Tab-separated table of C-alpha atoms and ligand atoms in Angstrom:
chain	number	residue	atom	x	y	z
X	1	MET	CA	5.965	33.237	-13.073
X	2	GLN	CA	6.649	29.507	-13.354
X	3	VAL	CA	5.652	27.242	-10.509
X	4	TYR	CA	6.614	23.573	-10.623
X	5	LEU	CA	4.283	21.570	-8.393
X	6	ASP	CA	4.784	18.166	-10.011
X	7	ASN	CA	7.680	16.859	-7.951
X	8	ALA	CA	6.020	13.469	-7.493
X	9	ALA	CA	6.339	13.015	-11.278
X	10	THR	CA	9.988	14.000	-11.294
X	11	THR	CA	12.351	16.414	-9.590
X	12	LYS	CA	14.994	18.734	-10.939
X	13	THR	CA	18.439	17.128	-10.759
X	14	ASP	CA	20.322	18.846	-7.930
X	15	GLY	CA	23.358	20.799	-9.222
X	16	ARG	CA	25.623	19.109	-6.654
X	17	VAL	CA	24.455	15.703	-7.877
X	18	LEU	CA	25.141	16.621	-11.483
X	19	LYS	CA	28.629	17.828	-10.518
X	20	ALA	CA	29.386	14.515	-8.799
X	21	MET	CA	28.221	12.591	-11.895
X	22	LEU	CA	30.096	14.555	-14.573
X	23	PRO	CA	33.616	13.054	-14.302
X	24	TYR	CA	32.227	9.583	-15.010
X	25	PHE	CA	31.070	10.569	-18.498
X	26	SER	CA	34.259	11.745	-20.142
X	27	VAL	CA	37.163	11.676	-17.681
X	28	ASP	CA	36.798	8.539	-15.569
X	29	TYR	CA	34.768	6.741	-18.210
X	30	GLY	CA	36.168	3.205	-17.846
X	31	ASN	CA	33.813	0.256	-17.721
X	32	PRO	CA	33.814	-1.086	-14.133
X	33	SER	CA	33.918	-4.607	-15.617
X	34	SER	CA	37.178	-3.949	-17.533
X	35	ILE	CA	40.363	-5.426	-16.117
X	36	HIS	CA	42.667	-2.453	-16.790
X	37	THR	CA	43.184	0.356	-14.294
X	38	LEU	CA	40.616	2.729	-15.799
X	39	GLY	CA	38.020	-0.023	-15.342
X	40	GLN	CA	39.155	-1.301	-11.952
X	41	ASP	CA	39.358	2.203	-10.470
X	42	ASN	CA	35.725	2.605	-11.441
X	43	PHE	CA	34.865	-0.803	-10.007
X	44	ASN	CA	36.159	0.561	-6.697
X	45	VAL	CA	34.025	3.702	-7.118
X	46	LEU	CA	31.009	1.459	-7.794
X	47	THR	CA	31.753	-0.663	-4.719
X	48	LYS	CA	31.957	2.469	-2.551
X	49	ALA	CA	28.675	3.778	-4.008
X	50	ARG	CA	26.989	0.451	-3.209
X	51	GLU	CA	28.321	0.621	0.365
X	52	ARG	CA	27.085	4.201	0.769
X	53	ALA	CA	23.596	3.248	-0.470
X	54	ALA	CA	23.537	0.172	1.773
X	55	LYS	CA	24.511	2.219	4.831
X	56	LEU	CA	21.724	4.743	4.195
X	57	LEU	CA	19.135	1.965	3.909
X	58	GLY	CA	20.394	-0.205	6.781
X	59	ALA	CA	21.179	-2.973	4.299
X	60	GLU	CA	24.141	-5.161	3.410
X	61	PRO	CA	25.958	-4.006	0.247
X	62	ARG	CA	25.240	-7.423	-1.333
X	63	GLY	CA	21.533	-6.604	-1.095
X	64	ILE	CA	21.802	-3.506	-3.328
X	65	ILE	CA	21.151	-3.959	-7.059
X	66	PHE	CA	21.287	-0.923	-9.349
X	67	THR	CA	18.682	-0.874	-12.125
X	68	SER	CA	17.476	1.433	-14.898
X	69	SER	CA	14.397	2.612	-12.966
X	70	ALA	CA	12.009	1.744	-10.178
X	71	THR	CA	9.760	0.257	-12.845
X	72	GLU	CA	12.519	-2.264	-13.560
X	73	ALA	CA	13.209	-2.809	-9.853
X	74	ASN	CA	9.529	-3.527	-9.184
X	75	ASN	CA	9.262	-5.890	-12.178
X	76	TYR	CA	12.413	-7.744	-11.132
X	77	LEU	CA	11.546	-8.074	-7.464
X	78	ILE	CA	7.898	-9.024	-7.850
X	79	LYS	CA	8.154	-11.394	-10.805
X	80	GLY	CA	11.612	-12.629	-9.822
X	81	ILE	CA	10.734	-13.504	-6.221
X	82	ALA	CA	7.407	-15.101	-7.153
X	83	ARG	CA	8.852	-17.205	-9.991
X	84	ALA	CA	11.924	-18.342	-8.084
X	85	ASN	CA	9.827	-19.423	-5.111
X	86	ARG	CA	6.883	-20.993	-6.878
X	87	LYS	CA	7.421	-24.303	-5.085
X	88	LYS	CA	6.640	-22.479	-1.850
X	89	GLY	CA	3.272	-21.239	-3.130
X	90	ASP	CA	1.364	-19.722	-6.027
X	91	HIS	CA	-0.371	-16.811	-4.316
X	92	ILE	CA	0.681	-13.171	-4.276
X	93	ILE	CA	-0.948	-10.148	-2.654
X	94	ILE	CA	-0.679	-6.501	-3.687
X	95	SER	CA	-2.553	-3.441	-2.441
X	96	ALA	CA	-5.246	-1.558	-4.340
X	97	LEU	CA	-3.082	1.570	-4.338
X	98	GLU	CA	-0.076	0.241	-6.250
X	99	HIS	CA	1.655	1.939	-9.160
X	100	PRO	CA	0.882	0.421	-12.599
X	101	CYS	CA	4.311	-1.266	-12.776
X	102	VAL	CA	3.417	-3.327	-9.691
X	103	ARG	CA	-0.144	-4.010	-10.857
X	104	GLU	CA	1.010	-5.050	-14.328
X	105	SER	CA	3.728	-7.312	-12.901
X	106	ALA	CA	1.069	-9.019	-10.770
X	107	ARG	CA	-1.221	-9.318	-13.773
X	108	GLN	CA	1.539	-11.009	-15.754
X	109	LEU	CA	2.072	-13.493	-12.917
X	110	GLU	CA	-1.669	-14.142	-12.960
X	111	LYS	CA	-1.423	-15.085	-16.633
X	112	ASP	CA	1.348	-17.532	-15.653
X	113	GLY	CA	-1.028	-19.239	-13.219
X	114	PHE	CA	-0.431	-17.374	-9.947
X	115	ARG	CA	-3.424	-16.333	-7.840
X	116	VAL	CA	-3.407	-12.587	-7.173
X	117	SER	CA	-5.331	-10.960	-4.314
X	118	VAL	CA	-5.729	-7.220	-3.841
X	119	ILE	CA	-5.917	-5.650	-0.376
X	120	PRO	CA	-8.571	-2.908	-0.448
X	121	ALA	CA	-7.789	0.577	0.830
X	122	ASN	CA	-10.041	2.411	3.282
X	123	SER	CA	-11.602	5.785	2.454
X	124	GLU	CA	-8.611	7.608	3.959
X	125	GLY	CA	-6.229	5.899	1.552
X	126	LEU	CA	-4.767	3.524	4.126
X	127	ILE	CA	-4.196	-0.237	3.975
X	128	GLU	CA	-5.392	-1.910	7.172
X	129	THR	CA	-3.473	-4.839	8.623
X	130	ALA	CA	-6.739	-6.704	9.291
X	131	GLU	CA	-7.435	-6.734	5.542
X	132	LEU	CA	-4.072	-8.373	4.868
X	133	GLU	CA	-4.772	-10.960	7.588
X	134	LYS	CA	-8.006	-11.882	5.788
X	135	LEU	CA	-6.255	-12.579	2.477
X	136	ILE	CA	-2.953	-14.186	3.424
X	137	ASP	CA	-2.752	-17.990	3.416
X	138	LYS	CA	-0.238	-20.855	3.406
X	139	GLN	CA	0.286	-20.497	-0.335
X	140	THR	CA	1.170	-16.785	-0.185
X	141	VAL	CA	4.693	-16.362	-1.449
X	142	LEU	CA	4.889	-12.552	-1.696
X	143	VAL	CA	3.083	-9.464	-0.371
X	144	SER	CA	3.731	-6.056	-1.969
X	145	VAL	CA	2.462	-2.802	-0.441
X	146	MET	CA	3.831	0.630	-1.340
X	147	MET	CA	5.254	2.819	1.419
X	148	VAL	CA	3.841	6.109	0.104
X	149	ASN	CA	1.189	6.512	-2.570
X	150	ASN	CA	2.205	8.563	-5.589
X	151	GLU	CA	-1.191	10.225	-6.088
X	152	ILE	CA	-2.489	11.004	-2.612
X	153	GLY	CA	0.738	10.731	-0.597
X	154	THR	CA	-0.688	8.457	2.094
X	155	ILE	CA	1.793	6.527	4.236
X	156	GLN	CA	1.332	2.852	5.032
X	157	ASP	CA	2.469	1.092	8.210
X	158	ILE	CA	4.999	-1.066	6.389
X	159	ALA	CA	6.582	-2.560	9.535
X	160	ALA	CA	3.187	-3.856	10.736
X	161	LEU	CA	2.251	-5.265	7.324
X	162	ALA	CA	5.685	-6.897	6.862
X	163	LYS	CA	5.328	-8.529	10.278
X	164	ILE	CA	2.103	-10.228	9.195
X	165	ALA	CA	3.735	-11.485	5.989
X	166	LYS	CA	6.645	-12.877	7.980
X	167	LYS	CA	4.314	-14.610	10.451
X	168	HIS	CA	2.792	-16.469	7.506
X	169	GLY	CA	6.122	-17.296	5.858
X	170	ALA	CA	5.622	-14.890	2.923
X	171	PHE	CA	8.212	-12.477	1.547
X	172	PHE	CA	7.449	-8.747	1.721
X	173	HIS	CA	8.231	-6.090	-0.894
X	174	THR	CA	7.615	-2.360	-0.680
X	175	ASP	CA	7.731	0.238	-3.441
X	176	ALA	CA	9.377	3.108	-1.551
X	177	VAL	CA	9.744	5.422	-4.562
X	178	GLN	CA	7.724	8.288	-3.051
X	179	ALA	CA	9.076	7.855	0.485
X	180	VAL	CA	12.458	9.617	0.130
X	181	PRO	CA	13.242	11.814	2.022
X	182	TYR	CA	9.925	11.940	3.899
X	183	LEU	CA	10.366	8.648	5.750
X	184	LYS	CA	13.520	7.117	7.140
X	185	ILE	CA	14.175	3.796	5.451
X	186	ASN	CA	15.931	0.986	7.277
X	187	VAL	CA	15.174	-2.353	5.662
X	188	LYS	CA	16.095	-4.309	8.790
X	189	GLU	CA	13.967	-2.197	11.128
X	190	LEU	CA	11.052	-2.281	8.683
X	191	GLY	CA	11.437	-6.043	8.300
X	192	VAL	CA	11.138	-5.929	4.503
X	193	ASP	CA	12.773	-8.445	2.173
X	194	ALA	CA	12.697	-6.268	-0.919
X	195	LEU	CA	12.342	-2.558	-1.699
X	196	SER	CA	12.492	-0.255	-4.735
X	197	LEU	CA	13.718	3.328	-5.235
X	198	SER	CA	14.065	5.756	-8.144
X	199	ALA	CA	16.754	8.479	-8.266
X	200	HIS	CA	14.760	11.080	-10.196
X	201	LYS	CA	12.137	11.357	-7.445
X	202	PHE	CA	14.644	12.838	-4.974
X	203	GLY	CA	16.949	15.136	-6.920
X	204	GLY	CA	18.860	12.465	-8.829
X	205	PRO	CA	18.967	11.714	-12.553
X	206	LYS	CA	16.318	9.899	-14.573
X	207	GLY	CA	17.045	6.370	-15.760
X	208	VAL	CA	18.495	4.877	-12.589
X	209	GLY	CA	16.811	2.910	-9.839
X	210	LEU	CA	17.685	0.676	-6.942
X	211	ALA	CA	16.360	-2.724	-5.925
X	212	TYR	CA	17.078	-3.992	-2.435
X	213	LEU	CA	16.805	-7.745	-2.030
X	214	ASN	CA	17.710	-9.615	1.142
X	215	PRO	CA	20.850	-11.516	0.036
X	216	ALA	CA	19.417	-14.726	1.527
X	217	ILE	CA	16.578	-14.655	-1.051
X	218	TYR	CA	16.900	-15.612	-4.694
X	219	ALA	CA	14.898	-13.824	-7.390
X	220	GLU	CA	14.892	-14.875	-11.021
X	221	PRO	CA	16.740	-12.141	-12.985
X	222	LEU	CA	14.724	-10.074	-15.421
X	223	ILE	CA	17.721	-9.065	-17.551
X	224	ILE	CA	20.391	-11.615	-18.328
X	225	GLY	CA	23.640	-11.345	-20.235
X	226	GLY	CA	27.010	-10.186	-18.937
X	227	GLY	CA	26.595	-11.217	-15.301
X	228	GLN	CA	26.835	-7.723	-13.786
X	229	GLU	CA	25.320	-7.060	-10.337
X	230	ASP	CA	26.452	-10.514	-9.235
X	231	GLY	CA	24.318	-12.100	-11.948
X	232	LYS	CA	21.152	-10.400	-10.681
X	233	ARG	CA	20.910	-7.723	-13.377
X	234	ALA	CA	22.965	-7.734	-16.557
X	235	GLY	CA	23.946	-4.634	-18.525
X	236	THR	CA	26.964	-2.308	-18.421
X	237	TYR	CA	26.995	-0.385	-15.154
X	238	ASN	CA	25.556	3.123	-15.493
X	239	LEU	CA	28.227	4.589	-13.246
X	240	PRO	CA	27.312	8.298	-13.661
X	241	GLY	CA	23.680	7.404	-12.890
X	242	ILE	CA	24.599	5.245	-9.905
X	243	ILE	CA	26.816	7.996	-8.468
X	244	GLY	CA	23.937	10.427	-9.040
X	245	LEU	CA	21.474	8.190	-7.211
X	246	VAL	CA	23.722	7.701	-4.188
X	247	GLU	CA	24.741	11.363	-3.985
X	248	ALA	CA	21.076	12.451	-4.194
X	249	LEU	CA	20.029	9.918	-1.547
X	250	GLU	CA	22.717	11.162	0.843
X	251	LEU	CA	21.810	14.812	0.289
X	252	ALA	CA	18.068	14.124	0.640
X	253	TYR	CA	18.533	12.589	4.074
X	254	LYS	CA	21.165	15.105	5.206
X	255	GLU	CA	18.836	18.015	4.476
X	256	ARG	CA	15.676	16.223	5.501
X	257	SER	CA	14.560	17.747	8.799
X	258	GLU	CA	14.768	21.387	7.734
X	259	TYR	CA	13.035	20.569	4.422
X	260	LEU	CA	10.169	18.649	6.056
X	261	LYS	CA	9.266	21.563	8.301
X	262	ARG	CA	9.357	24.062	5.443
X	263	VAL	CA	7.382	21.977	2.967
X	264	LYS	CA	4.626	21.134	5.444
X	265	LYS	CA	4.075	24.818	6.154
X	266	LEU	CA	3.807	25.517	2.423
X	267	ARG	CA	1.451	22.594	1.763
X	268	ASP	CA	-0.809	23.692	4.633
X	269	ARG	CA	-0.739	27.268	3.331
X	270	LEU	CA	-1.866	26.001	-0.087
X	271	TRP	CA	-4.703	23.911	1.359
X	272	ASP	CA	-5.876	26.678	3.723
X	273	GLY	CA	-5.792	29.231	0.916
X	274	LEU	CA	-7.819	27.052	-1.452
X	275	LYS	CA	-10.351	26.036	1.214
X	276	LYS	CA	-10.919	29.608	2.242
X	277	LYS	CA	-11.598	30.825	-1.285
X	278	LEU	CA	-13.317	27.920	-3.060
X	279	PRO	CA	-16.501	26.061	-2.091
X	280	ASP	CA	-17.102	22.406	-3.049
X	281	ILE	CA	-13.564	21.157	-2.774
X	282	GLN	CA	-12.213	18.255	-0.782
X	283	ALA	CA	-8.780	16.783	-0.029
X	284	ASN	CA	-8.486	13.187	-1.236
X	285	GLY	CA	-7.049	10.821	1.379
X	286	THR	CA	-6.158	11.572	4.981
X	287	LEU	CA	-4.056	14.653	5.671
X	288	LYS	CA	-2.551	12.984	8.745
X	289	GLU	CA	-0.680	9.866	7.590
X	290	ARG	CA	0.576	11.606	4.499
X	291	VAL	CA	3.847	13.004	3.213
X	292	PRO	CA	3.977	16.783	3.746
X	293	ALA	CA	4.674	17.635	0.097
X	294	ASN	CA	1.450	16.184	-1.305
X	295	LEU	CA	-1.993	17.699	-1.691
X	296	ASN	CA	-4.608	16.006	-3.894
X	297	VAL	CA	-7.800	18.006	-4.284
X	298	MET	CA	-11.214	17.255	-5.762
X	299	PHE	CA	-12.701	20.396	-7.341
X	300	GLY	CA	-16.419	19.740	-7.698
X	301	TYR	CA	-18.133	20.353	-11.071
X	302	VAL	CA	-14.960	20.859	-13.149
X	303	GLU	CA	-12.715	18.559	-15.154
X	304	GLY	CA	-9.225	18.045	-13.742
X	305	GLU	CA	-7.739	18.131	-17.262
X	306	ALA	CA	-9.327	21.510	-17.952
X	307	ILE	CA	-7.857	22.898	-14.720
X	308	LEU	CA	-4.443	21.436	-15.509
X	309	ILE	CA	-4.310	22.914	-19.014
X	310	ASP	CA	-5.494	26.347	-17.913
X	311	LEU	CA	-2.989	26.384	-15.046
X	312	SER	CA	-0.255	25.317	-17.438
X	313	TYR	CA	-0.938	28.440	-19.560
X	314	LYS	CA	-0.521	30.442	-16.365
X	315	GLY	CA	2.844	28.779	-15.646
X	316	VAL	CA	1.632	26.492	-12.854
X	317	TYR	CA	2.556	22.848	-13.461
X	318	VAL	CA	0.498	20.208	-11.691
X	319	SER	CA	-0.863	16.789	-12.479
X	320	THR	CA	-4.217	15.036	-12.597
X	321	GLY	CA	-3.674	11.342	-11.813
X	322	SER	CA	-0.090	10.132	-11.655
X	323	ALA	CA	2.200	11.402	-14.422
X	324	CYS	CA	2.557	7.891	-15.769
X	325	SER	CA	-1.098	7.960	-16.746
X	326	ALA	CA	-1.056	11.318	-18.524
X	327	THR	CA	-1.602	9.580	-21.874
X	328	ASN	CA	-4.319	7.454	-20.417
X	329	LEU	CA	-7.447	9.337	-19.483
X	330	LYS	CA	-8.928	6.445	-17.533
X	331	ALA	CA	-10.023	7.447	-14.048
X	332	SER	CA	-7.410	6.988	-11.342
X	333	ASN	CA	-7.446	3.519	-9.778
X	334	VAL	CA	-6.273	5.066	-6.511
X	335	LEU	CA	-9.171	7.503	-6.239
X	336	SER	CA	-11.607	4.717	-7.187
X	337	ALA	CA	-10.016	2.485	-4.553
X	338	ILE	CA	-10.632	5.046	-1.793
X	339	GLY	CA	-14.271	5.252	-2.816
X	340	LEU	CA	-14.451	8.656	-4.509
X	341	SER	CA	-17.846	8.971	-6.225
X	342	LYS	CA	-17.693	8.369	-9.978
X	343	HIS	CA	-19.070	11.872	-10.573
X	344	PHE	CA	-15.888	13.289	-9.076
X	345	LEU	CA	-13.296	10.877	-10.469
X	346	ASN	CA	-12.210	13.273	-13.204
X	347	SER	CA	-12.178	16.424	-11.075
X	348	ASN	CA	-8.893	16.039	-9.250
X	349	ILE	CA	-5.541	17.768	-9.165
X	350	ARG	CA	-2.346	16.590	-7.491
X	351	PHE	CA	-0.046	19.314	-6.199
X	352	SER	CA	3.377	17.935	-5.259
X	353	LEU	CA	5.739	20.448	-3.697
X	354	GLY	CA	9.511	20.167	-3.591
X	355	LYS	CA	12.798	21.517	-2.289
X	356	GLU	CA	12.581	24.700	-4.317
X	357	THR	CA	8.940	25.623	-3.676
X	358	THR	CA	8.525	29.102	-2.163
X	359	GLU	CA	5.771	30.939	-0.305
X	360	LYS	CA	5.451	33.384	-3.199
X	361	GLU	CA	4.849	30.476	-5.581
X	362	ILE	CA	2.183	29.016	-3.306
X	363	ASP	CA	0.367	32.363	-3.095
X	364	TYR	CA	0.503	32.728	-6.888
X	365	THR	CA	-0.814	29.161	-7.270
X	366	ILE	CA	-3.766	29.825	-4.938
X	367	LYS	CA	-4.656	32.922	-6.923
X	368	MET	CA	-4.427	31.114	-10.268
X	369	VAL	CA	-6.376	28.037	-9.107
X	370	VAL	CA	-9.174	30.204	-7.672
X	371	GLU	CA	-9.370	32.166	-10.919
X	372	THR	CA	-9.283	29.022	-13.124
X	373	VAL	CA	-11.785	26.978	-11.141
X	374	GLY	CA	-14.139	29.968	-10.757
X	375	ARG	CA	-14.100	30.616	-14.493
X	376	LEU	CA	-14.535	26.939	-15.445
X	377	ARG	CA	-17.448	26.622	-13.038
X	378	GLU	CA	-19.224	29.501	-14.791
X	379	PHE	CA	-19.298	27.325	-17.923
X	380	SER	CA	-20.005	24.059	-16.130
X	381	PRO	CA	-23.500	22.726	-16.863
X	382	VAL	CA	-23.763	21.137	-13.418
X	383	SER	CA	-22.220	23.740	-11.119
X	384	HIS	CA	-25.477	25.645	-10.581
X	385	LEU	CA	-27.771	22.669	-10.066
C	401	PLP	C1	5.157	4.808	-6.566
C	401	PLP	C2	5.940	4.711	-7.835
C	401	PLP	N1	6.478	3.527	-8.194
C	401	PLP	C3	7.196	3.394	-9.310
C	401	PLP	C4	7.398	4.448	-10.162
C	401	PLP	C5	8.225	4.252	-11.400
C	401	PLP	O1	9.489	4.846	-11.252
C	401	PLP	P1	10.460	5.062	-12.496
C	401	PLP	O2	10.131	6.401	-13.060
C	401	PLP	O3	11.849	5.035	-11.906
C	401	PLP	O4	10.241	3.954	-13.430
C	401	PLP	C6	6.841	5.695	-9.860
C	401	PLP	C7	6.963	6.839	-10.787
C	401	PLP	O5	6.050	7.633	-10.972
C	401	PLP	C8	6.100	5.831	-8.652
C	401	PLP	O6	5.571	7.007	-8.294
């Protein structure tokens, strides 16, 4: 049996999405920037796709910029907004839970002379508004806090945090990559100036992302050249990818309510099953303000990597930290930020369920995890202390 529980790393491209993308590879393949009909017809398709994305996010079409990934969207929005508005101030704030592409963008700004402050997380994995209030000042030009954490799935109160930024005259960005379809996203209602998404996290293709930027705000472009995306992001339009992103976004929200109920039941079944059968385990981060597809568990006295590899042999695919740090065995910054003891920092597994997860798969996973952890603990030098 194969059980894929790594949907926060990437999801399978939905067959309906793939079908919608296919014509734009070898039938309607014109470059939307070309002046002839094959090009202009595709420019119209692109315009419609932008309008569809804007409608889903409560944004104006002019605020939608298609990119190659959320990594690019985050780099563009964070560095671009800060650099273009340096006269306003030289201070930026990010949260302690951010994805490496946000942290590294902030670090690069720091090298360019910006001051960077980091809002701590509490032990539940939440960012408190009072902590932002303590750090924000007149020089703060941008605040960036992710909507949903990729490792522990915790949900931040973005509207409340954005309100504080606005009160102090700072722009607000949120990395919403892990929020679709779990949270409804309306940029106006949330009060955010900038937001990032990635198609492959919600049934779309890899290699395409979306940056939302309030059209009244200027950000210095990251990629310059042919003037595409209204001069905000150069490079030939990836029309099949863009169609895939928009199609996947529409489907994700259309099928949302039924999916949320189903996935929460399965996640709770997994947690209950593990708790019942294994001592010395703990869920990392609150289970309340958390997306229903995520479970991150600390298994005392065993290495997360050892669990992952053994489970992989049994056909169960999970992750330790975030997938982006699979080549980097440094302890997770997220688990450190929520105060997990250093003895347990390498004993964690992230299970991320998805649209195709079944009850049978969850029961198989429980059985395999119990077997793996039990066996590894027999060899663990510290498990009997
Ligand atoms: C929260 C978060 N932000 C950004 C990214 C990067 O997205 P992409 O794969 O589109 O570069 C990821 C991917 O793991 C993520 O989980």
